[in-house]
Amino acid sequence: MPKGQPTVVPADGLTTRQRRNRPLLMINTGDGKGKSTAAFGLALRGWNQGWSVAVFQFVKSAKWRLGEQTAFETLADLHAERGTGGPIEWHKMGSGWSWSRKEGTEEDHAADALAGWREIQRRLTAEQHGLYVLDEFTYPIAWGWVDIDEVVDTLTSRPGHQHVMITGRRAHPKLVEVADLVTEMTKVKHPMDAGQKGQRGIEW
């Protein structure tokens, strides 16, 4: 809704432009399908605006190569070759974070999740990206691999103009409380209810 009008205008001393361009903390949660897909759509819009975009996948198997990953890597090459859009990075915990070159194992998952979060903290401090997609980040928080209070403190005090999108089921209430935009995906029907497994082009 580019021309949508807010229902409330707060007395915060900000101009309309200042209020409109605040960096957002966003969450896609709920049991329905489409949380990551919607986040990647947001990342496409960010790329088109020339933002630096970084995707961090915290749970999906290293054996899965999502169609979005291939598409984003192609867009990253397009930016490098022609300057079109913005730079894009894609990091997967299950295959060993790209900056560490260390292959993950089952026993390493908690430590790898924390290592990924530490890297995100460093990048936020350095104001390295315009948009961060923390895909399925709600799960390391729920499992106690990453401290929720530290996450909230880091995200609410991040400097500059950095948008953050978090996806995953059962987002922690403390995260929901401080977020600017929260969307809950609700499942009405799903092919798995009828015994159908995920299929190429729909799930990956």
Tab-separated table of C-alpha atoms in Angstrom:
chain	number	residue	atom	x	y	z
A	1	MET	CA	0.000	0.000	0.000
A	2	PRO	CA	2.396	2.750	-1.186
A	3	LYS	CA	-0.268	5.431	-0.675
A	4	GLY	CA	-1.900	3.908	2.408
A	5	GLN	CA	-2.651	6.293	5.249
A	6	PRO	CA	-1.790	5.351	8.860
A	7	THR	CA	-4.714	5.298	11.270
A	8	VAL	CA	-2.638	6.942	14.017
A	9	VAL	CA	-0.109	9.768	13.826
A	10	PRO	CA	2.014	9.647	16.985
A	11	ALA	CA	3.270	12.786	18.696
A	12	ASP	CA	6.900	11.656	18.422
A	13	GLY	CA	8.386	14.824	16.985
A	14	LEU	CA	9.306	13.104	13.711
A	15	THR	CA	8.431	14.318	10.240
A	16	THR	CA	6.363	12.097	7.965
A	17	ARG	CA	9.493	11.284	5.954
A	18	GLN	CA	11.516	10.415	9.072
A	19	ARG	CA	8.763	8.205	10.431
A	20	ARG	CA	8.227	6.521	7.073
A	21	ASN	CA	11.899	5.627	6.617
A	22	ARG	CA	12.626	4.096	10.019
A	23	PRO	CA	14.442	0.743	9.925
A	24	LEU	CA	12.057	-2.102	10.716
A	25	LEU	CA	12.271	-5.307	12.720
A	26	MET	CA	9.883	-7.743	11.033
A	27	ILE	CA	8.700	-11.270	11.846
A	28	ASN	CA	6.921	-13.884	9.716
A	29	THR	CA	5.650	-16.582	12.068
A	30	GLY	CA	2.766	-19.061	12.434
A	31	ASP	CA	2.081	-22.631	11.343
A	32	GLY	CA	1.162	-21.804	7.757
A	33	LYS	CA	3.373	-22.178	4.688
A	34	GLY	CA	5.041	-19.132	3.145
A	35	LYS	CA	7.036	-17.465	5.932
A	36	SER	CA	10.401	-17.792	4.200
A	37	THR	CA	8.907	-17.268	0.752
A	38	ALA	CA	7.451	-13.921	1.833
A	39	ALA	CA	10.777	-12.940	3.410
A	40	PHE	CA	12.617	-13.722	0.172
A	41	GLY	CA	10.076	-11.594	-1.698
A	42	LEU	CA	10.991	-8.743	0.633
A	43	ALA	CA	14.663	-9.407	-0.108
A	44	LEU	CA	13.932	-9.124	-3.847
A	45	ARG	CA	12.424	-5.693	-3.295
A	46	GLY	CA	15.478	-4.716	-1.257
A	47	TRP	CA	17.793	-5.934	-4.021
A	48	ASN	CA	15.843	-3.851	-6.539
A	49	GLN	CA	16.380	-0.779	-4.327
A	50	GLY	CA	20.127	-1.414	-4.397
A	51	TRP	CA	20.355	-2.524	-0.771
A	52	SER	CA	23.004	-4.909	0.448
A	53	VAL	CA	21.056	-8.056	1.398
A	54	ALA	CA	22.270	-10.939	3.571
A	55	VAL	CA	20.354	-14.178	4.116
A	56	PHE	CA	21.236	-16.454	7.032
A	57	GLN	CA	19.522	-19.863	7.086
A	58	PHE	CA	19.609	-21.402	10.529
A	59	VAL	CA	17.829	-24.768	10.177
A	60	LYS	CA	17.283	-26.013	6.626
A	61	SER	CA	19.476	-28.957	5.648
A	62	ALA	CA	22.683	-28.308	3.765
A	63	LYS	CA	21.478	-30.901	1.222
A	64	TRP	CA	18.545	-28.695	0.256
A	65	ARG	CA	19.299	-26.127	-2.400
A	66	LEU	CA	16.311	-23.822	-2.498
A	67	GLY	CA	15.298	-22.296	-5.795
A	68	GLU	CA	15.523	-18.896	-4.133
A	69	GLN	CA	19.201	-19.479	-3.338
A	70	THR	CA	20.038	-20.107	-6.989
A	71	ALA	CA	18.005	-17.082	-8.046
A	72	PHE	CA	19.660	-14.816	-5.491
A	73	GLU	CA	23.143	-15.999	-6.397
A	74	THR	CA	22.326	-15.196	-10.029
A	75	LEU	CA	21.197	-11.721	-8.982
A	76	ALA	CA	24.397	-11.309	-6.969
A	77	ASP	CA	26.402	-12.124	-10.115
A	78	LEU	CA	24.294	-9.648	-12.089
A	79	HIS	CA	25.098	-6.941	-9.564
A	80	ALA	CA	28.816	-7.761	-9.664
A	81	GLU	CA	28.909	-7.743	-13.466
A	82	ARG	CA	26.589	-4.843	-14.310
A	83	GLY	CA	25.892	-2.980	-11.073
A	84	THR	CA	22.216	-3.888	-11.299
A	85	GLY	CA	20.371	-4.055	-7.979
A	86	GLY	CA	22.377	-4.577	-4.797
A	87	PRO	CA	24.893	-7.124	-3.486
A	88	ILE	CA	23.495	-10.340	-1.991
A	89	GLU	CA	25.036	-12.912	0.360
A	90	TRP	CA	23.501	-16.294	1.224
A	91	HIS	CA	24.778	-18.276	4.225
A	92	LYS	CA	23.585	-21.728	5.363
A	93	MET	CA	24.376	-23.011	8.836
A	94	GLY	CA	23.996	-26.684	7.935
A	95	SER	CA	26.777	-26.573	5.366
A	96	GLY	CA	29.151	-24.680	7.621
A	97	TRP	CA	28.941	-20.902	7.607
A	98	SER	CA	30.745	-19.571	4.533
A	99	TRP	CA	33.087	-17.346	6.540
A	100	SER	CA	34.312	-20.297	8.652
A	101	ARG	CA	34.509	-22.974	5.920
A	102	LYS	CA	33.687	-25.522	8.629
A	103	GLU	CA	31.281	-28.344	7.809
A	104	GLY	CA	28.489	-28.627	10.345
A	105	THR	CA	27.544	-31.830	12.138
A	106	GLU	CA	24.625	-32.784	14.365
A	107	GLU	CA	26.727	-32.147	17.461
A	108	ASP	CA	27.795	-28.751	16.162
A	109	HIS	CA	24.337	-27.283	15.557
A	110	ALA	CA	24.007	-25.297	18.786
A	111	ALA	CA	27.539	-23.925	18.499
A	112	ASP	CA	27.035	-23.152	14.807
A	113	ALA	CA	23.803	-21.295	15.513
A	114	LEU	CA	25.575	-19.163	18.100
A	115	ALA	CA	28.461	-18.557	15.683
A	116	GLY	CA	25.975	-17.372	13.076
A	117	TRP	CA	24.345	-15.039	15.558
A	118	ARG	CA	27.751	-13.643	16.578
A	119	GLU	CA	28.514	-12.906	12.930
A	120	ILE	CA	25.171	-11.128	12.543
A	121	GLN	CA	25.962	-9.045	15.628
A	122	ARG	CA	29.305	-8.043	14.123
A	123	ARG	CA	27.685	-7.047	10.852
A	124	LEU	CA	24.949	-5.053	12.579
A	125	THR	CA	27.584	-3.163	14.559
A	126	ALA	CA	29.456	-2.445	11.320
A	127	GLU	CA	26.189	-1.462	9.550
A	128	GLN	CA	27.161	-3.871	6.782
A	129	HIS	CA	23.767	-4.551	5.181
A	130	GLY	CA	20.505	-2.807	4.460
A	131	LEU	CA	18.441	-5.966	4.989
A	132	TYR	CA	19.094	-9.115	7.006
A	133	VAL	CA	16.888	-12.180	6.526
A	134	LEU	CA	17.315	-14.500	9.528
A	135	ASP	CA	15.510	-17.532	8.159
A	136	GLU	CA	14.100	-19.924	10.796
A	137	PHE	CA	15.906	-18.000	13.524
A	138	THR	CA	12.986	-18.526	15.925
A	139	TYR	CA	14.085	-22.145	16.433
A	140	PRO	CA	17.610	-21.556	17.839
A	141	ILE	CA	15.990	-19.074	20.203
A	142	ALA	CA	13.286	-21.569	21.255
A	143	TRP	CA	15.887	-24.310	21.778
A	144	GLY	CA	18.025	-22.066	23.980
A	145	TRP	CA	20.963	-22.006	21.576
A	146	VAL	CA	20.781	-18.210	21.401
A	147	ASP	CA	19.756	-16.009	24.345
A	148	ILE	CA	16.498	-14.163	23.690
A	149	ASP	CA	17.359	-11.177	25.887
A	150	GLU	CA	20.634	-10.705	24.017
A	151	VAL	CA	18.810	-10.936	20.700
A	152	VAL	CA	16.251	-8.334	21.746
A	153	ASP	CA	18.944	-5.986	23.062
A	154	THR	CA	21.060	-6.311	19.914
A	155	LEU	CA	18.183	-5.813	17.495
A	156	THR	CA	16.557	-2.904	19.317
A	157	SER	CA	19.860	-1.041	19.674
A	158	ARG	CA	21.218	-1.698	16.163
A	159	PRO	CA	22.718	1.436	14.622
A	160	GLY	CA	21.994	3.111	11.323
A	161	HIS	CA	19.324	2.106	8.814
A	162	GLN	CA	19.234	-1.710	8.882
A	163	HIS	CA	16.063	-3.720	8.329
A	164	VAL	CA	15.825	-7.196	9.903
A	165	MET	CA	13.365	-9.936	8.928
A	166	ILE	CA	13.044	-13.067	11.103
A	167	THR	CA	11.094	-16.161	10.077
A	168	GLY	CA	9.972	-19.311	11.859
A	169	ARG	CA	7.153	-20.766	13.926
A	170	ARG	CA	6.376	-19.780	17.494
A	171	ALA	CA	8.258	-16.489	17.604
A	172	HIS	CA	9.256	-15.670	21.183
A	173	PRO	CA	6.824	-13.226	22.870
A	174	LYS	CA	9.695	-10.863	23.732
A	175	LEU	CA	10.636	-10.728	20.058
A	176	VAL	CA	7.041	-10.102	19.011
A	177	GLU	CA	6.757	-7.314	21.574
A	178	VAL	CA	9.650	-5.274	20.171
A	179	ALA	CA	9.007	-5.968	16.469
A	180	ASP	CA	7.536	-3.301	14.207
A	181	LEU	CA	5.779	-5.690	11.841
A	182	VAL	CA	4.548	-9.185	12.708
A	183	THR	CA	2.680	-11.437	10.292
A	184	GLU	CA	1.229	-14.788	11.318
A	185	MET	CA	0.759	-17.359	8.565
A	186	THR	CA	-2.298	-19.500	9.324
A	187	LYS	CA	-2.713	-22.895	7.692
A	188	VAL	CA	-6.159	-23.557	6.271
A	189	LYS	CA	-5.293	-26.550	4.049
A	190	HIS	CA	-2.028	-28.171	2.990
A	191	PRO	CA	-1.260	-31.095	0.629
A	192	MET	CA	0.596	-32.836	3.473
A	193	ASP	CA	-2.763	-33.233	5.230
A	194	ALA	CA	-3.641	-35.667	2.426
A	195	GLY	CA	-0.308	-37.490	2.644
A	196	GLN	CA	1.414	-35.610	-0.160
A	197	LYS	CA	5.094	-34.823	0.292
A	198	GLY	CA	6.745	-31.604	-0.795
A	199	GLN	CA	7.373	-31.206	-4.497
A	200	ARG	CA	9.884	-29.555	-6.781
A	201	GLY	CA	9.035	-25.949	-7.622
A	202	ILE	CA	6.597	-25.630	-4.709
A	203	GLU	CA	8.740	-26.367	-1.649
A	204	TRP	CA	12.195	-25.857	-3.195
